[in-house]
CSV table of C-alpha atoms in Angstrom, one decimal:
chain,number,residue,atom,x,y,z
A,24,GLU,CA,132.9,76.3,87.9
A,25,ALA,CA,130.9,73.0,88.2
A,26,GLY,CA,128.8,72.5,91.3
A,27,VAL,CA,128.3,69.4,93.3
A,28,THR,CA,127.1,66.6,91.0
A,29,GLN,CA,125.4,63.4,91.9
A,30,SER,CA,124.6,60.3,89.9
A,31,PRO,CA,122.4,58.7,89.1
A,32,THR,CA,119.5,61.2,89.4
A,33,HIS,CA,117.0,58.4,89.9
A,34,LEU,CA,117.5,54.8,91.0
A,35,ILE,CA,115.0,52.1,91.4
A,36,LYS,CA,115.9,48.9,93.3
A,37,THR,CA,114.2,45.9,94.6
A,38,ARG,CA,114.1,45.1,98.4
A,39,GLY,CA,117.3,43.2,99.4
A,40,GLN,CA,119.4,44.6,96.6
A,41,GLN,CA,122.4,47.0,97.0
A,42,ALA,CA,122.5,50.6,95.8
A,43,THR,CA,125.5,52.7,95.0
A,44,LEU,CA,125.2,56.5,94.8
A,45,ARG,CA,128.0,58.8,93.7
A,46,CYS,CA,129.0,62.4,94.4
A,47,SER,CA,131.6,64.7,92.9
A,48,PRO,CA,132.3,67.7,95.1
A,49,ILE,CA,133.2,71.2,93.9
A,50,SER,CA,136.8,71.3,92.8
A,51,GLY,CA,139.0,72.1,95.8
A,52,HIS,CA,136.5,70.9,98.4
A,53,THR,CA,137.8,68.1,100.6
A,54,SER,CA,134.7,67.5,102.7
A,55,VAL,CA,131.7,65.5,101.6
A,56,TYR,CA,128.5,65.0,103.5
A,57,TRP,CA,125.7,62.6,102.9
A,58,TYR,CA,122.1,63.2,104.0
A,59,GLN,CA,118.9,61.3,103.7
A,60,GLN,CA,115.8,63.3,103.0
A,61,ALA,CA,112.5,61.4,103.3
A,62,LEU,CA,109.1,62.9,102.7
A,63,GLY,CA,110.6,66.1,101.4
A,64,LEU,CA,111.4,67.5,104.9
A,65,GLY,CA,114.2,66.6,107.3
A,66,LEU,CA,117.9,66.3,106.5
A,67,GLN,CA,119.1,63.2,108.3
A,68,PHE,CA,122.8,63.1,108.6
A,69,LEU,CA,124.4,60.0,107.3
A,70,LEU,CA,128.1,60.3,106.8
A,71,TRP,CA,130.9,62.9,106.7
A,72,TYR,CA,134.2,62.3,104.8
A,73,ASP,CA,137.1,64.6,104.9
A,74,GLU,CA,140.4,64.1,103.1
A,75,GLY,CA,139.7,60.4,102.5
A,76,GLU,CA,138.6,59.5,106.0
A,77,GLU,CA,135.2,59.0,107.6
A,78,ARG,CA,135.0,61.7,110.3
A,79,ASN,CA,131.5,61.3,111.6
A,80,ARG,CA,128.5,59.0,111.2
A,81,GLY,CA,124.8,59.5,111.9
A,82,ASN,CA,122.4,57.1,113.5
A,83,PHE,CA,122.0,54.7,110.6
A,84,PRO,CA,122.6,50.9,110.5
A,85,PRO,CA,125.9,49.5,109.3
A,86,ARG,CA,124.4,48.6,105.9
A,87,PHE,CA,124.8,52.3,105.1
A,88,SER,CA,128.4,52.8,104.3
A,89,GLY,CA,130.6,54.8,102.0
A,90,ARG,CA,134.0,55.9,101.1
A,91,GLN,CA,135.9,58.9,99.7
A,92,PHE,CA,138.4,58.6,96.9
A,93,PRO,CA,141.8,60.3,96.5
A,94,ASN,CA,140.1,62.9,94.2
A,95,TYR,CA,137.6,63.6,97.0
A,96,SER,CA,134.6,62.2,95.2
A,97,SER,CA,132.5,59.9,97.3
A,98,GLU,CA,130.3,56.9,97.1
A,99,LEU,CA,127.4,55.9,99.3
A,100,ASN,CA,126.5,52.2,99.5
A,101,VAL,CA,123.3,50.9,100.9
A,102,ASN,CA,123.1,47.1,101.3
A,103,ALA,CA,120.1,44.9,101.9
A,104,LEU,CA,117.7,47.6,100.8
A,105,GLU,CA,114.5,48.1,102.7
A,106,LEU,CA,111.3,49.9,101.6
A,107,GLU,CA,111.9,52.6,104.1
A,108,ASP,CA,115.2,53.5,102.5
A,109,SER,CA,113.3,55.1,99.7
A,110,ALA,CA,114.2,58.8,99.9
A,111,LEU,CA,116.2,61.6,98.3
A,112,TYR,CA,119.9,61.3,99.1
A,113,LEU,CA,121.7,64.6,99.1
A,114,CYS,CA,125.4,65.1,99.0
A,115,ALA,CA,127.1,68.3,100.0
A,116,SER,CA,130.7,69.5,99.9
A,117,SER,CA,132.6,72.2,101.7
A,118,GLY,CA,136.1,73.5,101.6
A,119,LEU,CA,138.4,75.3,104.0
A,120,GLU,CA,137.0,77.8,106.3
A,121,THR,CA,136.9,81.3,104.7
A,122,GLY,CA,136.4,84.3,106.8
A,123,GLY,CA,134.9,82.1,109.6
A,124,LYS,CA,132.4,80.5,107.2
A,125,THR,CA,132.0,77.0,106.1
A,126,GLU,CA,129.5,77.0,103.3
A,127,ALA,CA,128.1,73.7,102.2
A,128,PHE,CA,127.0,73.3,98.6
A,129,PHE,CA,124.5,70.7,97.8
A,130,GLY,CA,124.1,68.4,94.8
A,131,GLN,CA,120.7,67.9,93.2
A,132,GLY,CA,120.2,64.6,94.9
A,133,THR,CA,119.6,61.0,93.9
A,134,ARG,CA,116.0,59.8,94.3
A,135,LEU,CA,116.2,56.2,95.5
A,136,THR,CA,113.0,54.1,95.2
A,137,VAL,CA,112.9,50.7,96.7
A,138,VAL,CA,110.1,48.4,95.5
B,28,GLY,CA,128.2,65.3,119.3
B,29,GLU,CA,126.3,68.4,118.3
B,30,ASN,CA,122.5,68.3,118.4
B,31,VAL,CA,120.4,71.0,116.6
B,32,GLU,CA,116.7,71.2,117.2
B,33,GLN,CA,114.4,73.3,115.0
B,34,HIS,CA,110.9,74.5,115.6
B,35,PRO,CA,108.3,74.6,114.3
B,36,SER,CA,108.2,71.8,111.7
B,37,THR,CA,105.5,73.6,109.7
B,38,LEU,CA,104.5,77.2,109.6
B,39,SER,CA,101.7,78.9,107.7
B,40,VAL,CA,101.5,82.7,107.5
B,41,GLN,CA,99.5,85.2,105.5
B,42,GLU,CA,101.4,87.2,102.8
B,43,GLY,CA,102.8,90.3,104.4
B,44,ASP,CA,103.1,88.8,107.9
B,45,SER,CA,106.4,87.9,109.6
B,46,ALA,CA,107.7,84.4,110.1
B,47,VAL,CA,110.1,83.2,112.8
B,48,ILE,CA,111.9,79.9,112.9
B,49,LYS,CA,113.9,78.9,116.0
B,50,CYS,CA,116.8,76.6,116.5
B,51,THR,CA,118.7,75.5,119.6
B,52,TYR,CA,122.1,73.8,119.7
B,53,SER,CA,123.9,71.8,122.3
B,54,ASP,CA,127.6,72.5,121.8
B,55,SER,CA,128.4,75.8,123.4
B,56,ALA,CA,131.6,76.0,121.3
B,57,SER,CA,129.7,76.1,118.0
B,58,ASN,CA,130.7,79.3,116.3
B,59,TYR,CA,129.0,79.4,112.9
B,60,PHE,CA,125.3,79.2,112.2
B,61,PRO,CA,124.0,79.2,108.6
B,62,TRP,CA,120.4,79.0,107.3
B,63,TYR,CA,119.5,77.1,104.1
B,64,LYS,CA,116.4,77.4,101.9
B,65,GLN,CA,115.1,74.5,99.9
B,66,GLU,CA,112.5,75.3,97.3
B,67,LEU,CA,110.3,72.5,96.0
B,68,GLY,CA,112.3,70.1,93.9
B,69,LYS,CA,115.5,72.0,94.4
B,70,ARG,CA,118.6,71.6,96.4
B,71,PRO,CA,119.2,73.5,99.7
B,72,GLN,CA,121.0,76.8,99.3
B,73,LEU,CA,122.6,79.2,101.8
B,74,ILE,CA,120.5,82.3,102.4
B,75,ILE,CA,122.1,83.9,105.4
B,76,ASP,CA,124.6,83.0,108.2
B,77,ILE,CA,125.9,84.4,111.4
B,78,ARG,CA,129.1,83.9,113.4
B,79,SER,CA,129.2,83.7,117.2
B,80,ASN,CA,130.8,87.1,117.6
B,81,VAL,CA,127.7,88.8,116.2
B,82,GLY,CA,124.3,89.0,117.8
B,83,GLU,CA,122.2,89.9,114.7
B,84,LYS,CA,122.6,90.1,111.0
B,85,LYS,CA,120.1,91.4,108.4
B,86,ASP,CA,119.8,91.1,104.7
B,87,GLN,CA,116.8,92.9,103.2
B,88,ARG,CA,113.8,91.0,104.5
B,89,ILE,CA,115.6,88.3,106.4
B,90,ALA,CA,117.5,88.5,109.6
B,91,VAL,CA,119.1,86.1,112.0
B,92,THR,CA,119.6,86.6,115.7
B,93,LEU,CA,121.9,84.6,118.0
B,94,ASN,CA,121.8,84.2,121.8
B,95,LYS,CA,125.0,82.5,122.8
B,96,THR,CA,124.0,82.3,126.5
B,97,ALA,CA,120.8,80.5,125.7
B,98,LYS,CA,122.3,78.6,122.8
B,99,HIS,CA,119.6,79.5,120.3
B,100,PHE,CA,119.3,81.3,117.1
B,101,SER,CA,116.4,82.4,115.0
B,102,LEU,CA,115.5,83.3,111.4
B,103,HIS,CA,113.1,86.2,110.9
B,104,ILE,CA,111.4,86.9,107.6
B,105,THR,CA,109.4,90.1,107.4
B,106,GLU,CA,106.8,91.1,104.8
B,107,THR,CA,106.6,87.5,103.6
B,108,GLN,CA,105.8,86.7,100.0
B,109,PRO,CA,104.6,83.6,98.2
B,110,GLU,CA,108.1,82.9,96.9
B,111,ASP,CA,109.3,82.6,100.5
B,112,SER,CA,107.4,79.3,100.6
B,113,ALA,CA,110.0,76.6,101.1
B,114,VAL,CA,111.7,74.4,103.6
B,115,TYR,CA,114.2,76.2,105.8
B,116,PHE,CA,117.1,74.4,107.6
B,117,CYS,CA,119.3,75.8,110.3
B,118,ALA,CA,122.7,74.4,110.9
B,119,ALA,CA,125.5,74.8,113.5
B,120,ARG,CA,129.2,74.1,113.1
B,121,LEU,CA,130.7,71.7,115.6
B,122,ARG,CA,134.0,72.6,117.1
B,123,ASP,CA,135.1,69.1,118.3
B,124,THR,CA,134.7,67.4,114.9
B,125,GLY,CA,136.6,69.8,112.9
B,126,ARG,CA,136.1,73.2,111.4
B,127,ARG,CA,134.1,72.0,108.4
B,128,ALA,CA,131.4,69.9,110.0
B,129,LEU,CA,127.8,71.2,109.9
B,130,THR,CA,124.9,69.7,111.7
B,131,PHE,CA,121.4,70.5,110.3
B,132,GLY,CA,118.1,71.0,112.1
B,133,SER,CA,115.2,68.9,110.9
B,134,GLY,CA,113.7,71.7,108.8
B,135,THR,CA,110.6,74.0,108.8
B,136,ARG,CA,108.1,74.0,106.0
B,137,LEU,CA,107.0,77.6,105.5
B,138,GLN,CA,103.8,78.2,103.6
B,139,VAL,CA,102.9,81.8,102.7
B,140,GLN,CA,99.3,82.1,101.9
B,141,PRO,CA,98.5,84.8,99.2
């Protein structure tokens, strides 16, 4: 069974441009989470989608947006890129609660570099 | 919404010593608390979890304890080894935003010195 996949693996953009990151969840998972990880440490919560709708949003400006498609894949868009947006963007997916657990499986991430 | 705080942000121990990472959460209705390990250059992966109806859970050298009254939970690693060096994240599941939402702590970088 394929895990969570993200594309592209690396992305280099110029300040002011837009970036689009993509995530395909594990088959059967309806929830997709996006996190920003800067400096290789903290996971800053960006967005949570479940069954096509945005369920929760972290403390990020509106230029960070996304959507979830009918097949539950998701897209993260970052407009008007700034240098400090350079980070690893991780996507995770989870499915229905099983035995009281909700395990989240992470993708390998997209390394976004803004120059 | 839920808020999860994790301490310390960095932790250095000698090989063979124990390591303890602590997290507190704000939503008293949270009922599921997983821990993830992220090795250098890799994605975070689940290593152990605990539900709110259990006070402690062990799996070989790692254990997690939960204090519902105080709203904190901890990860304990005994007999640490160099391969335990990684970033560890705690998480809590919110009740009011659905059964599948997880909020993560800010992470702890554990360095085990050989």
